[in-house]
mmCIF file of C-alpha atoms in Angstrom:
data_model
loop_
_atom_site.group_PDB
_atom_site.id
_atom_site.type_symbol
_atom_site.label_atom_id
_atom_site.label_comp_id
_atom_site.label_asym_id
_atom_site.label_seq_id
_atom_site.Cartn_x
_atom_site.Cartn_y
_atom_site.Cartn_z
ATOM 1 C CA MET A 1 -7.585 -3.073 -16.273
ATOM 2 C CA LYS A 2 -5.214 -1.261 -13.907
ATOM 3 C CA VAL A 3 -6.024 -1.614 -10.231
ATOM 4 C CA GLY A 4 -4.832 0.427 -7.274
ATOM 5 C CA LEU A 5 -4.615 -1.601 -4.068
ATOM 6 C CA LEU A 6 -4.418 0.199 -0.730
ATOM 7 C CA LEU A 7 -3.303 -1.981 2.188
ATOM 8 C CA ALA A 8 -5.034 -0.504 5.242
ATOM 9 C CA ALA A 9 -5.692 -3.427 7.601
ATOM 10 C CA GLY A 10 -2.712 -3.134 9.936
ATOM 11 C CA LEU A 11 -3.238 -3.324 13.676
ATOM 12 C CA SER A 12 -1.054 -0.278 14.454
ATOM 13 C CA GLU A 13 0.532 -2.258 17.301
ATOM 14 C CA ARG A 14 3.708 -0.168 17.317
ATOM 15 C CA PHE A 15 1.684 3.041 17.270
ATOM 16 C CA GLY A 16 -0.318 2.580 20.450
ATOM 17 C CA PRO A 17 -3.968 1.992 21.354
ATOM 18 C CA ARG A 18 -5.442 4.182 18.597
ATOM 19 C CA ASN A 19 -5.745 3.314 14.924
ATOM 20 C CA LYS A 20 -2.995 5.438 13.381
ATOM 21 C CA LEU A 21 -4.838 5.632 10.063
ATOM 22 C CA LEU A 22 -7.508 7.782 11.723
ATOM 23 C CA GLU A 23 -5.068 10.178 13.399
ATOM 24 C CA PRO A 24 -5.011 13.680 11.827
ATOM 25 C CA LEU A 25 -1.930 14.700 9.862
ATOM 26 C CA THR A 26 -1.984 18.135 8.201
ATOM 27 C CA GLY A 27 -5.715 18.366 8.786
ATOM 28 C CA GLN A 28 -6.728 14.979 7.406
ATOM 29 C CA PRO A 29 -6.731 11.435 8.739
ATOM 30 C CA LEU A 30 -3.506 9.630 7.825
ATOM 31 C CA ILE A 31 -5.437 7.227 5.550
ATOM 32 C CA SER A 32 -6.703 10.143 3.430
ATOM 33 C CA HIS A 33 -3.270 11.031 2.043
ATOM 34 C CA ALA A 34 -2.457 7.725 0.328
ATOM 35 C CA ALA A 35 -6.086 7.293 -0.742
ATOM 36 C CA ALA A 36 -6.058 10.693 -2.471
ATOM 37 C CA VAL A 37 -2.917 9.760 -4.426
ATOM 38 C CA LEU A 38 -4.532 6.562 -5.716
ATOM 39 C CA ARG A 39 -7.694 8.461 -6.670
ATOM 40 C CA ALA A 40 -5.564 10.902 -8.713
ATOM 41 C CA LEU A 41 -3.923 8.171 -10.807
ATOM 42 C CA PRO A 42 -5.332 6.841 -14.096
ATOM 43 C CA LEU A 43 -6.486 3.557 -12.566
ATOM 44 C CA ASP A 44 -9.585 1.634 -13.584
ATOM 45 C CA GLN A 45 -10.482 0.363 -10.140
ATOM 46 C CA LEU A 46 -9.513 1.070 -6.538
ATOM 47 C CA ILE A 47 -9.512 -1.624 -3.863
ATOM 48 C CA ALA A 48 -8.712 -1.195 -0.173
ATOM 49 C CA VAL A 49 -8.116 -4.040 2.253
ATOM 50 C CA THR A 50 -9.192 -2.867 5.692
ATOM 51 C CA ALA A 51 -10.007 -4.185 9.155
ATOM 52 C CA ASP A 52 -11.752 -1.155 10.655
ATOM 53 C CA ARG A 53 -15.164 0.190 9.634
ATOM 54 C CA GLU A 54 -14.095 3.730 10.612
ATOM 55 C CA VAL A 55 -11.284 3.498 8.049
ATOM 56 C CA ASP A 56 -13.780 2.258 5.435
ATOM 57 C CA ALA A 57 -15.777 5.464 5.888
ATOM 58 C CA ARG A 58 -12.753 7.468 4.670
ATOM 59 C CA LEU A 59 -12.400 5.524 1.428
ATOM 60 C CA ASP A 60 -15.012 6.844 -0.976
ATOM 61 C CA GLY A 61 -14.444 5.411 -4.445
ATOM 62 C CA PHE A 62 -12.727 2.265 -3.152
ATOM 63 C CA GLU A 63 -14.150 -1.205 -3.163
ATOM 64 C CA ILE A 64 -13.569 -2.484 0.362
ATOM 65 C CA ILE A 65 -12.311 -5.978 1.091
ATOM 66 C CA HIS A 66 -12.476 -6.636 4.802
ATOM 67 C CA ASN A 67 -9.594 -8.598 6.320
ATOM 68 C CA PRO A 68 -11.029 -10.676 9.177
ATOM 69 C CA TRP A 69 -7.496 -11.762 10.217
ATOM 70 C CA PRO A 70 -5.355 -8.609 10.394
ATOM 71 C CA GLU A 71 -3.181 -10.278 13.026
ATOM 72 C CA ARG A 72 -1.869 -12.570 10.269
ATOM 73 C CA GLY A 73 0.127 -9.675 8.873
ATOM 74 C CA GLN A 74 0.465 -7.604 5.751
ATOM 75 C CA GLY A 75 0.904 -10.708 3.619
ATOM 76 C CA ARG A 76 -2.680 -11.762 4.349
ATOM 77 C CA SER A 77 -3.991 -8.336 3.334
ATOM 78 C CA LEU A 78 -1.923 -8.487 0.160
ATOM 79 C CA ALA A 79 -3.297 -11.948 -0.597
ATOM 80 C CA LEU A 80 -6.890 -10.765 -0.150
ATOM 81 C CA GLY A 81 -6.278 -7.752 -2.374
ATOM 82 C CA ALA A 82 -4.566 -9.849 -5.053
ATOM 83 C CA GLU A 83 -7.457 -12.323 -5.023
ATOM 84 C CA GLY A 84 -9.873 -9.430 -5.447
ATOM 85 C CA ALA A 85 -7.840 -8.009 -8.329
ATOM 86 C CA ILE A 86 -7.702 -11.406 -10.058
ATOM 87 C CA HIS A 87 -11.487 -11.747 -9.826
ATOM 88 C CA ARG A 88 -11.894 -8.305 -11.376
ATOM 89 C CA GLY A 89 -9.622 -9.110 -14.339
ATOM 90 C CA ALA A 90 -6.693 -6.892 -13.382
ATOM 91 C CA GLU A 91 -3.840 -6.554 -15.865
ATOM 92 C CA SER A 92 -1.662 -4.924 -13.211
ATOM 93 C CA VAL A 93 -1.920 -3.884 -9.583
ATOM 94 C CA LEU A 94 -0.222 -0.930 -7.914
ATOM 95 C CA VAL A 95 0.180 -1.736 -4.202
ATOM 96 C CA LEU A 96 0.418 1.201 -1.797
ATOM 97 C CA LEU A 97 0.604 1.153 1.990
ATOM 98 C CA ALA A 98 -1.977 3.329 3.745
ATOM 99 C CA ASP A 99 0.585 4.750 6.164
ATOM 100 C CA MET A 100 2.675 6.459 3.466
ATOM 101 C CA PRO A 101 1.259 9.999 3.608
ATOM 102 C CA PHE A 102 3.926 11.764 1.546
ATOM 103 C CA ILE A 103 3.978 9.516 -1.499
ATOM 104 C CA THR A 104 3.337 11.443 -4.695
ATOM 105 C CA ARG A 105 1.173 10.769 -7.691
ATOM 106 C CA GLN A 106 4.229 11.293 -9.914
ATOM 107 C CA HIS A 107 6.248 8.642 -8.099
ATOM 108 C CA CYS A 108 3.387 6.135 -8.222
ATOM 109 C CA GLN A 109 2.918 6.828 -11.931
ATOM 110 C CA ALA A 110 6.636 6.176 -12.522
ATOM 111 C CA VAL A 111 6.298 2.824 -10.706
ATOM 112 C CA ILE A 112 3.287 1.940 -12.875
ATOM 113 C CA ASP A 113 5.153 2.981 -16.037
ATOM 114 C CA ARG A 114 8.150 0.816 -15.098
ATOM 115 C CA CYS A 115 5.958 -2.290 -14.597
ATOM 116 C CA SER A 116 5.674 -4.565 -17.637
ATOM 117 C CA ASP A 117 3.692 -7.668 -18.538
ATOM 118 C CA SER A 118 6.622 -9.814 -17.463
ATOM 119 C CA ALA A 119 8.244 -7.855 -14.626
ATOM 120 C CA PRO A 120 7.045 -5.996 -11.546
ATOM 121 C CA SER A 121 8.443 -2.680 -10.385
ATOM 122 C CA ALA A 122 8.920 -1.052 -7.008
ATOM 123 C CA SER A 123 10.368 1.950 -5.243
ATOM 124 C CA LEU A 124 14.002 2.245 -4.197
ATOM 125 C CA LEU A 125 15.389 3.896 -1.078
ATOM 126 C CA ASP A 126 18.938 3.509 0.206
ATOM 127 C CA GLY A 127 19.554 0.410 -1.899
ATOM 128 C CA ARG A 128 16.357 -1.296 -0.690
ATOM 129 C CA ALA A 129 13.274 -2.130 -2.755
ATOM 130 C CA MET A 130 9.983 -1.163 -1.140
ATOM 131 C CA PRO A 131 6.368 -0.144 -1.832
ATOM 132 C CA PRO A 132 4.736 1.269 -3.715
ATOM 133 C CA ALA A 133 5.148 -1.634 -6.071
ATOM 134 C CA CYS A 134 3.358 -2.675 -9.222
ATOM 135 C CA PHE A 135 2.733 -6.280 -10.234
ATOM 136 C CA PRO A 136 1.615 -7.657 -13.609
ATOM 137 C CA ARG A 137 -1.257 -10.114 -13.946
ATOM 138 C CA ALA A 138 1.120 -13.101 -14.171
ATOM 139 C CA MET A 139 2.359 -12.445 -10.615
ATOM 140 C CA LEU A 140 -1.028 -11.973 -8.969
ATOM 141 C CA PRO A 141 -1.465 -15.687 -8.136
ATOM 142 C CA LEU A 142 1.863 -15.559 -6.258
ATOM 143 C CA LEU A 143 0.652 -12.547 -4.280
ATOM 144 C CA ALA A 144 -2.628 -14.311 -3.538
ATOM 145 C CA HIS A 145 -0.686 -16.945 -1.602
ATOM 146 C CA HIS A 146 1.448 -14.610 0.527
ATOM 147 C CA THR A 147 1.294 -14.693 4.293
ATOM 148 C CA GLY A 148 3.064 -13.125 7.226
ATOM 149 C CA GLN A 149 4.259 -9.664 8.133
ATOM 150 C CA VAL A 150 6.457 -8.868 5.146
ATOM 151 C CA GLY A 151 3.990 -8.881 2.277
ATOM 152 C CA ALA A 152 5.785 -9.071 -1.079
ATOM 153 C CA ARG A 153 9.217 -8.100 0.228
ATOM 154 C CA ASP A 154 10.746 -11.369 -0.984
ATOM 155 C CA LEU A 155 9.497 -10.695 -4.524
ATOM 156 C CA ILE A 156 10.563 -7.075 -4.837
ATOM 157 C CA ASN A 157 13.949 -7.640 -3.179
ATOM 158 C CA ARG A 158 14.925 -9.764 -6.190
ATOM 159 C CA LEU A 159 14.157 -7.052 -8.730
ATOM 160 C CA PRO A 160 16.975 -5.641 -10.845
ATOM 161 C CA VAL A 161 17.797 -1.962 -10.402
ATOM 162 C CA SER A 162 16.232 -1.288 -13.813
ATOM 163 C CA SER A 163 12.830 -2.212 -12.300
ATOM 164 C CA LEU A 164 13.145 0.200 -9.389
ATOM 165 C CA VAL A 165 12.111 3.854 -9.150
ATOM 166 C CA PRO A 166 14.275 5.901 -6.773
ATOM 167 C CA GLY A 167 12.558 7.966 -4.132
ATOM 168 C CA ASP A 168 13.627 10.068 -1.195
ATOM 169 C CA ARG A 169 13.349 9.403 2.532
ATOM 170 C CA HIS A 170 10.494 11.875 3.092
ATOM 171 C CA MET A 171 8.341 10.776 0.166
ATOM 172 C CA LEU A 172 8.730 7.065 0.968
ATOM 173 C CA ALA A 173 8.262 7.500 4.724
ATOM 174 C CA ASP A 174 5.889 5.062 6.324
ATOM 175 C CA ILE A 175 4.539 5.931 9.730
ATOM 176 C CA ASP A 176 4.753 3.024 12.161
ATOM 177 C CA THR A 177 5.114 4.544 15.622
ATOM 178 C CA ALA A 178 3.738 7.499 17.556
ATOM 179 C CA ASP A 179 7.232 9.005 17.437
ATOM 180 C CA ASP A 180 7.265 8.715 13.630
ATOM 181 C CA PHE A 181 3.897 10.439 13.562
ATOM 182 C CA GLN A 182 5.015 13.257 15.852
ATOM 183 C CA SER A 183 8.163 13.879 13.833
ATOM 184 C CA TYR A 184 6.071 14.520 10.707
ATOM 185 C CA LYS A 185 3.232 16.263 12.507
ATOM 186 C CA ASP A 186 5.443 18.973 14.015
#
């Protein structure tokens, strides 16, 4: 079973007082863009880790796992999602950040295709590995024990270039601040 995991429980602290995932970008809430890409992929199940009921309402077709401790960082959300995927019998998990509105279905599919039973895969930008990333079943217990702000960065930074799918700056953009948002909104 292939699972898509959307990490959507961030506190948006660098964005300001509003939840950035609910802010409109090209006519849709920011969360809707990444969610639509996951819905378009040939995945067996979709899971979203969230911390805001208003975000949940935008995620039709996703099983919601609520993160009661979003202040513990992305690693905690990843751990909750990995635990959920393990319990559902996942063979692999594609992890996508909810604040990546320009990611494409084709790029995510290439990341999935590069993932094998023994090795994860990830995206590559400017010599740096980053999400989206795909992890095989054997690595899910490691993900289930992650903590902190950086998620699986330590795991994907060790990947050989052959496990990475190049992307461009626009497609792999992740919106963290109000200035980031404005630069893409205009």
